């Protein structure tokens, strides 16, 4: 349920060693879900992941994504093949359409199915789709293979609770939450820090635990050092109380109506 994100990796060669070490630390802690994308550092993040997983590929469940500008039928296949090369692997465990673009979903889904049949990916899904887009996707031939929707969800981005998360629960579709600490912007909130102190963890770990309180939902915080990874992992030990949840609801109110799906 708790994986590792790589947004921002591969941008600074001076950080590469720490990024590789962070991924190794996560694997040792059982954080075997590793999320990346061709967009991140123009493939640089995939290259870091490939370096980190050299000789231990079977320990990880690797997720990557195709840009919508590449998501034609032939373009999706070509993009996947480039990602496979950068990752240094013969398969991607879960391959996502990063967000919906100009190409018909029928073509993208057909390409994803072909990649599954060819053994180049094991599963496919989408990212940044709201419940209406998911409902439309249901009408596309082959959409029964949909494995997940990866969306922005954290204490300060609670819009999915109103309609998207209920829709996914009804249709038994797992959700992947990205940016569970809002790129650090929520970590100075007094209430969040009070909750964290009650559990003797960091504010980041408390925020991640809040996301993980929901069934059928996993999250992929980014960490760029082994210590940061170990800190994130403490979220798995936190059981938020009703008092904690009520306090966080007051500080970060849940949605009272539909909101457009937000993206970062």
mmCIF file of C-alpha atoms in Angstrom:
data_model
loop_
_atom_site.group_PDB
_atom_site.id
_atom_site.type_symbol
_atom_site.label_atom_id
_atom_site.label_comp_id
_atom_site.label_asym_id
_atom_site.label_seq_id
_atom_site.Cartn_x
_atom_site.Cartn_y
_atom_site.Cartn_z
ATOM 1 C CA UNK A 1 0.000 0.000 0.000
ATOM 2 C CA UNK A 2 2.988 2.315 0.518
ATOM 3 C CA UNK A 3 5.277 2.676 -2.468
ATOM 4 C CA UNK A 4 7.912 5.039 -3.786
ATOM 5 C CA UNK A 5 7.490 7.906 -6.228
ATOM 6 C CA UNK A 6 10.225 9.313 -8.452
ATOM 7 C CA UNK A 7 8.858 12.654 -9.621
ATOM 8 C CA UNK A 8 11.877 14.980 -9.770
ATOM 9 C CA UNK A 9 14.421 12.177 -9.927
ATOM 10 C CA UNK A 10 17.047 12.193 -12.667
ATOM 11 C CA UNK A 11 17.180 15.991 -12.918
ATOM 12 C CA UNK A 12 20.426 16.521 -10.983
ATOM 13 C CA UNK A 13 23.345 14.114 -11.569
ATOM 14 C CA UNK A 14 24.675 15.066 -8.143
ATOM 15 C CA UNK A 15 21.627 13.522 -6.466
ATOM 16 C CA UNK A 16 21.663 10.285 -8.431
ATOM 17 C CA UNK A 17 23.520 8.300 -5.781
ATOM 18 C CA UNK A 18 21.059 9.339 -3.074
ATOM 19 C CA UNK A 19 18.108 8.504 -5.320
ATOM 20 C CA UNK A 20 19.435 5.009 -6.016
ATOM 21 C CA UNK A 21 20.151 4.515 -2.309
ATOM 22 C CA UNK A 22 16.644 5.710 -1.443
ATOM 23 C CA UNK A 23 15.038 3.170 -3.741
ATOM 24 C CA UNK A 24 17.232 0.416 -2.280
ATOM 25 C CA UNK A 25 16.224 1.450 1.244
ATOM 26 C CA UNK A 26 12.570 1.293 0.285
ATOM 27 C CA UNK A 27 12.926 -2.178 -1.174
ATOM 28 C CA UNK A 28 14.494 -3.372 2.065
ATOM 29 C CA UNK A 29 11.480 -1.984 3.957
ATOM 30 C CA UNK A 30 9.004 -3.742 1.665
ATOM 31 C CA UNK A 31 8.091 -0.610 -0.320
ATOM 32 C CA UNK A 32 8.301 -2.528 -3.560
ATOM 33 C CA UNK A 33 5.844 -0.437 -5.616
ATOM 34 C CA UNK A 34 8.003 1.981 -7.646
ATOM 35 C CA UNK A 35 6.260 4.674 -9.695
ATOM 36 C CA UNK A 36 7.887 6.623 -12.528
ATOM 37 C CA UNK A 37 7.017 8.065 -15.951
ATOM 38 C CA UNK A 38 8.572 8.939 -19.263
ATOM 39 C CA UNK A 39 7.767 12.585 -18.504
ATOM 40 C CA UNK A 40 9.912 12.763 -15.377
ATOM 41 C CA UNK A 41 13.209 14.407 -16.367
ATOM 42 C CA UNK A 42 12.501 13.387 -19.981
ATOM 43 C CA UNK A 43 13.129 9.748 -19.102
ATOM 44 C CA UNK A 44 15.870 10.467 -16.589
ATOM 45 C CA UNK A 45 13.838 9.131 -13.673
ATOM 46 C CA UNK A 46 13.290 5.856 -15.513
ATOM 47 C CA UNK A 47 17.048 5.589 -16.019
ATOM 48 C CA UNK A 48 17.653 6.059 -12.286
ATOM 49 C CA UNK A 49 15.077 3.373 -11.519
ATOM 50 C CA UNK A 50 16.728 1.079 -14.044
ATOM 51 C CA UNK A 51 20.112 1.605 -12.407
ATOM 52 C CA UNK A 52 18.696 1.011 -8.933
ATOM 53 C CA UNK A 53 16.921 -2.193 -9.973
ATOM 54 C CA UNK A 54 19.854 -3.689 -11.866
ATOM 55 C CA UNK A 55 20.240 -7.222 -10.563
ATOM 56 C CA UNK A 56 17.099 -7.012 -8.413
ATOM 57 C CA UNK A 57 14.317 -6.309 -10.893
ATOM 58 C CA UNK A 58 12.119 -9.087 -9.531
ATOM 59 C CA UNK A 59 11.927 -7.354 -6.146
ATOM 60 C CA UNK A 60 9.913 -4.424 -7.505
ATOM 61 C CA UNK A 61 6.501 -3.747 -9.023
ATOM 62 C CA UNK A 62 7.336 -1.051 -11.575
ATOM 63 C CA UNK A 63 4.791 1.515 -12.751
ATOM 64 C CA UNK A 64 5.438 3.902 -15.630
ATOM 65 C CA UNK A 65 3.320 6.170 -17.806
ATOM 66 C CA UNK A 66 2.880 7.224 -21.411
ATOM 67 C CA UNK A 67 2.384 10.903 -22.186
ATOM 68 C CA UNK A 68 -0.921 11.749 -23.880
ATOM 69 C CA UNK A 69 1.032 13.304 -26.762
ATOM 70 C CA UNK A 70 2.439 9.826 -27.475
ATOM 71 C CA UNK A 71 -0.776 7.890 -26.841
ATOM 72 C CA UNK A 72 -1.788 6.990 -30.391
ATOM 73 C CA UNK A 73 -1.937 3.277 -31.142
ATOM 74 C CA UNK A 74 1.573 3.105 -32.592
ATOM 75 C CA UNK A 75 2.909 5.886 -30.373
ATOM 76 C CA UNK A 76 1.912 4.121 -27.157
ATOM 77 C CA UNK A 77 3.792 1.004 -28.186
ATOM 78 C CA UNK A 78 6.858 2.987 -29.225
ATOM 79 C CA UNK A 79 6.829 4.981 -25.974
ATOM 80 C CA UNK A 80 6.601 1.784 -23.947
ATOM 81 C CA UNK A 81 9.551 0.302 -25.792
ATOM 82 C CA UNK A 82 11.630 3.406 -25.039
ATOM 83 C CA UNK A 83 10.667 3.174 -21.378
ATOM 84 C CA UNK A 84 11.606 -0.502 -21.268
ATOM 85 C CA UNK A 85 15.038 0.364 -22.620
ATOM 86 C CA UNK A 86 15.593 3.156 -20.086
ATOM 87 C CA UNK A 87 14.390 0.914 -17.259
ATOM 88 C CA UNK A 88 16.637 -1.923 -18.404
ATOM 89 C CA UNK A 89 13.818 -4.450 -18.163
ATOM 90 C CA UNK A 90 11.731 -6.686 -20.395
ATOM 91 C CA UNK A 91 8.387 -5.733 -18.826
ATOM 92 C CA UNK A 92 6.599 -2.948 -16.978
ATOM 93 C CA UNK A 93 4.248 -4.242 -14.303
ATOM 94 C CA UNK A 94 1.678 -1.431 -14.658
ATOM 95 C CA UNK A 95 1.568 1.079 -17.517
ATOM 96 C CA UNK A 96 -0.647 4.157 -17.258
ATOM 97 C CA UNK A 97 -1.984 6.799 -19.614
ATOM 98 C CA UNK A 98 -0.672 9.880 -17.792
ATOM 99 C CA UNK A 99 -3.766 11.954 -18.572
ATOM 100 C CA UNK A 100 -6.310 12.060 -21.371
ATOM 101 C CA UNK A 101 -5.210 13.844 -24.527
ATOM 102 C CA UNK A 102 -6.242 14.233 -28.128
ATOM 103 C CA UNK A 103 -5.962 10.610 -29.213
ATOM 104 C CA UNK A 104 -9.108 8.443 -29.070
ATOM 105 C CA UNK A 105 -9.166 6.200 -26.033
ATOM 106 C CA UNK A 106 -10.082 3.328 -28.333
ATOM 107 C CA UNK A 107 -6.639 3.571 -29.934
ATOM 108 C CA UNK A 108 -4.771 3.896 -26.653
ATOM 109 C CA UNK A 109 -6.613 0.981 -25.058
ATOM 110 C CA UNK A 110 -6.003 -1.182 -28.135
ATOM 111 C CA UNK A 111 -2.279 -0.425 -27.866
ATOM 112 C CA UNK A 112 -2.245 -1.209 -24.155
ATOM 113 C CA UNK A 113 -3.990 -4.509 -24.784
ATOM 114 C CA UNK A 114 -1.418 -5.312 -27.459
ATOM 115 C CA UNK A 115 1.389 -4.575 -25.019
ATOM 116 C CA UNK A 116 -0.182 -6.970 -22.512
ATOM 117 C CA UNK A 117 -0.513 -9.675 -25.155
ATOM 118 C CA UNK A 118 3.123 -9.154 -26.162
ATOM 119 C CA UNK A 119 4.302 -9.463 -22.565
ATOM 120 C CA UNK A 120 5.777 -5.969 -22.473
ATOM 121 C CA UNK A 121 3.394 -4.846 -19.721
ATOM 122 C CA UNK A 122 1.443 -6.902 -17.194
ATOM 123 C CA UNK A 123 -1.416 -4.479 -16.456
ATOM 124 C CA UNK A 124 -2.594 -1.075 -17.626
ATOM 125 C CA UNK A 125 -4.455 1.831 -16.097
ATOM 126 C CA UNK A 126 -4.994 5.567 -16.245
ATOM 127 C CA UNK A 127 -3.974 8.643 -14.310
ATOM 128 C CA UNK A 128 -5.794 11.923 -13.641
ATOM 129 C CA UNK A 129 -9.208 10.610 -14.780
ATOM 130 C CA UNK A 130 -12.269 11.867 -12.925
ATOM 131 C CA UNK A 131 -15.329 9.663 -12.414
ATOM 132 C CA UNK A 132 -16.977 10.919 -15.612
ATOM 133 C CA UNK A 133 -13.904 10.060 -17.685
ATOM 134 C CA UNK A 134 -13.799 6.629 -16.066
ATOM 135 C CA UNK A 135 -17.460 6.096 -16.894
ATOM 136 C CA UNK A 136 -16.787 7.043 -20.515
ATOM 137 C CA UNK A 137 -13.834 4.668 -20.574
ATOM 138 C CA UNK A 138 -16.162 1.819 -19.638
ATOM 139 C CA UNK A 139 -17.719 2.113 -23.101
ATOM 140 C CA UNK A 140 -14.379 1.528 -24.849
ATOM 141 C CA UNK A 141 -13.781 -2.018 -26.126
ATOM 142 C CA UNK A 142 -11.217 -3.755 -23.938
ATOM 143 C CA UNK A 143 -11.649 -1.390 -21.003
ATOM 144 C CA UNK A 144 -12.347 -4.316 -18.703
ATOM 145 C CA UNK A 145 -8.600 -4.586 -18.272
ATOM 146 C CA UNK A 146 -8.440 -1.280 -16.396
ATOM 147 C CA UNK A 147 -6.394 -1.856 -13.225
ATOM 148 C CA UNK A 148 -6.228 1.525 -11.468
ATOM 149 C CA UNK A 149 -6.677 5.287 -11.567
ATOM 150 C CA UNK A 150 -3.778 7.338 -10.191
ATOM 151 C CA UNK A 151 -4.882 10.756 -8.926
ATOM 152 C CA UNK A 152 -3.834 13.667 -6.743
ATOM 153 C CA UNK A 153 -5.220 13.079 -3.252
ATOM 154 C CA UNK A 154 -4.067 14.399 0.103
ATOM 155 C CA UNK A 155 -5.348 16.405 3.065
ATOM 156 C CA UNK A 156 -5.472 19.625 1.050
ATOM 157 C CA UNK A 157 -6.865 17.985 -2.122
ATOM 158 C CA UNK A 158 -9.936 16.138 -0.898
ATOM 159 C CA UNK A 159 -12.175 16.653 -3.931
ATOM 160 C CA UNK A 160 -11.997 12.966 -4.980
ATOM 161 C CA UNK A 161 -13.868 12.011 -1.799
ATOM 162 C CA UNK A 162 -17.122 13.462 -3.137
ATOM 163 C CA UNK A 163 -17.528 11.461 -6.323
ATOM 164 C CA UNK A 164 -14.374 9.783 -7.642
ATOM 165 C CA UNK A 165 -13.518 7.597 -4.657
ATOM 166 C CA UNK A 166 -17.141 6.402 -4.215
ATOM 167 C CA UNK A 167 -17.309 5.586 -7.942
ATOM 168 C CA UNK A 168 -14.069 3.603 -7.758
ATOM 169 C CA UNK A 169 -15.229 1.763 -4.652
ATOM 170 C CA UNK A 170 -18.514 0.848 -6.342
ATOM 171 C CA UNK A 171 -16.640 -0.483 -9.365
ATOM 172 C CA UNK A 172 -13.909 -2.150 -7.288
ATOM 173 C CA UNK A 173 -11.219 -0.059 -8.956
ATOM 174 C CA UNK A 174 -8.100 0.496 -6.817
ATOM 175 C CA UNK A 175 -6.846 4.078 -6.537
ATOM 176 C CA UNK A 176 -3.235 5.255 -6.395
ATOM 177 C CA UNK A 177 -2.780 8.588 -4.610
ATOM 178 C CA UNK A 178 0.139 10.729 -5.674
ATOM 179 C CA UNK A 179 1.674 13.652 -3.773
ATOM 180 C CA UNK A 180 0.299 12.598 -0.352
ATOM 181 C CA UNK A 181 2.143 15.441 1.391
ATOM 182 C CA UNK A 182 1.346 18.086 -1.273
ATOM 183 C CA UNK A 183 5.057 18.453 -2.115
ATOM 184 C CA UNK A 184 5.668 19.455 1.495
ATOM 185 C CA UNK A 185 3.301 22.406 1.519
ATOM 186 C CA UNK A 186 1.033 21.020 4.267
ATOM 187 C CA UNK A 187 3.786 19.958 6.650
ATOM 188 C CA UNK A 188 3.769 23.143 8.717
ATOM 189 C CA UNK A 189 0.075 22.894 9.577
ATOM 190 C CA UNK A 190 -0.367 23.050 13.341
ATOM 191 C CA UNK A 191 -3.127 20.453 13.542
ATOM 192 C CA UNK A 192 -1.199 17.963 11.425
ATOM 193 C CA UNK A 193 1.855 18.439 13.620
ATOM 194 C CA UNK A 194 -0.232 17.956 16.760
ATOM 195 C CA UNK A 195 -1.570 14.666 15.371
ATOM 196 C CA UNK A 196 1.950 13.593 14.412
ATOM 197 C CA UNK A 197 3.253 14.394 17.896
ATOM 198 C CA UNK A 198 0.550 12.235 19.490
ATOM 199 C CA UNK A 199 1.864 9.292 17.471
ATOM 200 C CA UNK A 200 5.562 10.188 17.771
ATOM 201 C CA UNK A 201 6.029 10.455 14.004
ATOM 202 C CA UNK A 202 6.779 13.239 11.553
ATOM 203 C CA UNK A 203 4.079 15.389 9.987
ATOM 204 C CA UNK A 204 4.838 13.696 6.670
ATOM 205 C CA UNK A 205 4.233 10.248 8.131
ATOM 206 C CA UNK A 206 0.964 11.411 9.686
ATOM 207 C CA UNK A 207 -0.194 12.865 6.350
ATOM 208 C CA UNK A 208 0.667 9.619 4.574
ATOM 209 C CA UNK A 209 -1.140 7.594 7.249
ATOM 210 C CA UNK A 210 -4.224 9.755 6.682
ATOM 211 C CA UNK A 211 -4.205 8.828 2.975
ATOM 212 C CA UNK A 212 -3.684 5.153 3.774
ATOM 213 C CA UNK A 213 -6.679 5.041 6.125
ATOM 214 C CA UNK A 214 -8.864 4.174 3.127
ATOM 215 C CA UNK A 215 -9.253 0.648 1.789
ATOM 216 C CA UNK A 216 -8.222 -0.116 -1.811
ATOM 217 C CA UNK A 217 -5.953 2.917 -1.884
ATOM 218 C CA UNK A 218 -2.184 3.019 -2.083
ATOM 219 C CA UNK A 219 0.169 5.987 -2.220
ATOM 220 C CA UNK A 220 3.562 6.780 -3.692
ATOM 221 C CA UNK A 221 5.412 9.516 -1.772
ATOM 222 C CA UNK A 222 8.705 10.629 -3.229
ATOM 223 C CA UNK A 223 11.806 10.390 -1.064
ATOM 224 C CA UNK A 224 15.286 11.350 -2.187
ATOM 225 C CA UNK A 225 17.339 9.856 0.643
ATOM 226 C CA UNK A 226 17.307 6.622 2.647
ATOM 227 C CA UNK A 227 16.435 8.508 5.841
ATOM 228 C CA UNK A 228 13.458 10.137 4.126
ATOM 229 C CA UNK A 229 12.262 6.714 2.966
ATOM 230 C CA UNK A 230 12.571 5.286 6.471
ATOM 231 C CA UNK A 231 10.584 8.227 7.825
ATOM 232 C CA UNK A 232 7.816 7.660 5.262
ATOM 233 C CA UNK A 233 7.685 3.984 6.199
ATOM 234 C CA UNK A 234 6.707 4.837 9.785
ATOM 235 C CA UNK A 235 3.300 5.850 8.398
ATOM 236 C CA UNK A 236 2.438 2.152 8.271
ATOM 237 C CA UNK A 237 2.657 1.994 12.067
ATOM 238 C CA UNK A 238 0.183 4.843 12.635
ATOM 239 C CA UNK A 239 -3.466 4.150 13.434
ATOM 240 C CA UNK A 240 -5.257 7.488 13.454
ATOM 241 C CA UNK A 241 -7.963 7.836 16.079
ATOM 242 C CA UNK A 242 -11.415 9.325 15.692
ATOM 243 C CA UNK A 243 -10.096 12.363 17.543
ATOM 244 C CA UNK A 244 -7.254 12.692 15.034
ATOM 245 C CA UNK A 245 -9.572 12.395 12.058
ATOM 246 C CA UNK A 246 -12.062 14.898 13.435
ATOM 247 C CA UNK A 247 -9.288 17.414 14.086
ATOM 248 C CA UNK A 248 -7.923 16.985 10.578
ATOM 249 C CA UNK A 249 -11.419 17.389 9.131
ATOM 250 C CA UNK A 250 -11.679 20.748 10.875
ATOM 251 C CA UNK A 251 -8.279 21.832 9.589
ATOM 252 C CA UNK A 252 -8.793 20.410 6.095
ATOM 253 C CA UNK A 253 -12.570 20.279 5.484
ATOM 254 C CA UNK A 254 -13.919 17.502 3.246
ATOM 255 C CA UNK A 255 -15.745 18.552 0.079
ATOM 256 C CA UNK A 256 -19.403 19.525 0.412
ATOM 257 C CA UNK A 257 -20.004 19.238 -3.342
ATOM 258 C CA UNK A 258 -18.322 18.206 -6.579
ATOM 259 C CA UNK A 259 -14.975 19.729 -7.438
ATOM 260 C CA UNK A 260 -12.969 19.479 -10.673
ATOM 261 C CA UNK A 261 -10.235 16.866 -10.399
ATOM 262 C CA UNK A 262 -6.985 18.622 -9.581
ATOM 263 C CA UNK A 263 -3.567 17.795 -11.010
ATOM 264 C CA UNK A 264 0.045 18.652 -10.287
#
